[in-house]
């Protein structure tokens, strides 16, 4: 709740309005039975004028109730609108301050769910708070007290009602909680089976497994049916039981009042209003229980949002550092790095340095730490130990803008955003000119297909960039990486979907057009980096060797092994 | 109208088995409602007799005649009515829970069964998410309506009619006073609902636009970070978020308005009835004793009378959603199913080979993709299919095991058209390794045994060994019992592929279709995949769709497909010598070596 406090503070006026209108609304509902009693008394006493007077009061009271109801909905909507929108914005801002580590900790999918579903739950929670949560206690205590005032000697009937209804509600809703958890579990299971069966429909059909899939689904559906039955039966019990409790107590009250009516003749007029209070009391409890159940979801969501808001970004840039242009030299000084929660470090005591303008290859098997090394260069993570220097400056003392301008990172997975090709390329350099765009597309070997589009760089990118092939996405992603003429360019296996010829053309263009840029190329195949000025060989997080291809063949066993394996395979195939 | 009929047909289909129960429930509901509306009459009578008693008692002349007999009689009847009403309601409610749990279960199973029988064409032309929403959204809406709306609708309508009937039989004037505002109330309710619908839709549109943005941005967050685009991302977010802010207020306001307004109108109506009733008494239209009883009775009715109006209006959207869902489901149930040809020829094994004879095909009848393909795969031979994206390679695979049928020409197994074989036996003989490996949630063993659940562990392990994945599985703490799911990172892309190769090996198919994976895997795994593939191909008639030319140089024949036509065919050496399309593809790939 505490994260909502500032938002409530911001809406103090609205909240005051909400409280006042809800108080009026509840009071009007509570006062009506009282007026009913009065008008009946007046009727019994034959006082025409009073009857008229109370009649008008009743109608005015109801009109006031309607007005207050509309006003309170207005205030609740205003508050909910403001809280949900601002909280969403705050959460989004926070996520934008996250580093790679934070994103991976939560996973992108979970962040999206929190921003969408959980915020929506919070919206519902706030609406509920300002429509029900405030109203129910007033109704409950109001009906209780007014009921006692109406027929004081029957106070114990109200107590009985509260005990029974509360007890029954408590008992049923307590069971309901665990049932709903199980229900959710099985419905998730059912949906999972359906989803996987859909996604794997070709596998299912080609292995003739339709029957087994149906059996699997039927089994889970049967479990769900059992739970549904229990929930249904429990709910079936609920309403009739409430009716029974309330009606029997009403009957008892009428009987008791009737039996002693001669000593309390005034109570004849009071019965009807007393019954109304009993009913209001019961409904306050029932609606209260339902509100509690649904607000528990909102509270869980609020907790999940709080988790985001309380998270500190793993990497925090020195925003006080001045803007500087960094040269393309890179130096690692005894860098060790462990991912959070990981047992073994991903990089161990890495030391190396690279001159501006060099073409550097990074090779090693899967899990050897190639990508991690590259990510430290772009300060996507901070080293656990040691320091990374770019252009001679410790990254800890460089502001984010300067670093991003200097280091361009092309990720393994090519992601484009919906919009146009130009929109995407301009992410690498805001306001890039048409000329710069085609220059970068030339380097990335993307011009060939971009030029085929009538609209050229204005050609649309659909959602999930579904209208581009894997190779085209990679080319555009490379173009985005080079358009800002970075001093350092990191290609993290970014040419995997390109055929070898195109890959070579990209390399040649880079050497020609970005001669001053230091290029790091992470590669699966040694062939891709054979001409590098320096190749870094990683093995299980250690930098085991470095040098040119020729030197490494001389001195590194690991390198020789990798190379031999790849070479053997090729010659074997080509025969 | 047609739509409504479709929707109702759906319910008819699934509720018909329970018609007796539903009839019984309706009868119970009528009894319960009858008892429920009868009780206030006697509550009024109790009041009347009580005030008569009081009047008689307060007059010394009649005091001796004052009696509680009427009062007690009325109370007894009320008690009986209450009891009857509660018992009938309980029974009806239990029964309806039973019916909705069972019919709901049938609906789920019915949908799943139907989907299993439908053609691949349907799945290819509809997004998984859309189909899945039949389960997660449409069925859900129907269940909600069944649990909360449909039964309620029946009972509320009965209640409504019952209350009107009894009110008019008690006192026509007061009854008029109660119902006179109804048209106005209904108009107000509908105006609010329509406004609410409009503004909620509006809010939903803005929210989906924002959600789309959030989804894309957060999933591309790494790009945003590496390019330092956070400020712009926030700025664009703000614009959309502000639009949502504007839409949220009206959406919440109008959808929140219905309840308090209806509640308020109900109280207003009650006030009118009370005031009017009292006025009638003091004017002498009715006697005091009867009048007081009437007021008490009508206070109850006025509430019960309003309840159905409020309930039905608030259920309106729920029922609409259920009808939409039912319509979609009816549409699904009408989709064509695969022709399983259960009386077809039994394909036992392949003796001669597989042949494509002048095959023409297009997913869309007007857009032909394959233009007269002839391919001959002799028994035990390996044929490789290469060609650029969109050349129709995968389409050929789709025809072989009848995921689709040809437009013209024939696909022949042992010189008989595939359409003449029983589908079950045809697919039993064809093993497929798909480009993207699909694993199901469960253990690794479940996944390898997927095609042959009855296989024993030795068979499974043998398959895993041949697929070069046994060692890795053994290195996992729970070995073959390790659980995998879509999200889990226990298996890499390459390893998933090895598992799917093992899965195919286990079923030991006579004819094999291999769609090679394009995804990048590391050298070691790639080597394993290569060996595993060699193992699968060995001794089998096979068809390999290759994306990397290195893997298929050993093929007995390589067929080069371009734009749906065969442009070159021959062995690797022959094709290289031709210096044609294949030669270019091959040299582009080998440029570094």
mmCIF file of C-alpha atoms in Angstrom, chain A residues 157-169 285:
data_model
loop_
_atom_site.group_PDB
_atom_site.id
_atom_site.type_symbol
_atom_site.label_atom_id
_atom_site.label_comp_id
_atom_site.label_asym_id
_atom_site.label_seq_id
_atom_site.Cartn_x
_atom_site.Cartn_y
_atom_site.Cartn_z
ATOM 1 C CA UNK A 157 -30.739 -10.893 17.198
ATOM 2 C CA UNK A 158 -28.340 -8.620 15.366
ATOM 3 C CA UNK A 159 -25.411 -10.185 17.153
ATOM 4 C CA UNK A 160 -26.682 -13.623 16.161
ATOM 5 C CA UNK A 161 -26.995 -12.507 12.555
ATOM 6 C CA UNK A 162 -23.475 -11.120 12.480
ATOM 7 C CA UNK A 163 -22.036 -14.246 14.096
ATOM 8 C CA UNK A 164 -23.816 -16.664 11.783
ATOM 9 C CA UNK A 165 -23.245 -14.773 8.564
ATOM 10 C CA UNK A 166 -19.672 -13.909 9.380
ATOM 11 C CA UNK A 167 -18.966 -17.487 10.461
ATOM 12 C CA UNK A 168 -20.483 -18.999 7.345
ATOM 13 C CA UNK A 169 -18.797 -16.496 5.041
ATOM 14 C CA UNK A 285 -20.985 -8.671 5.339
#
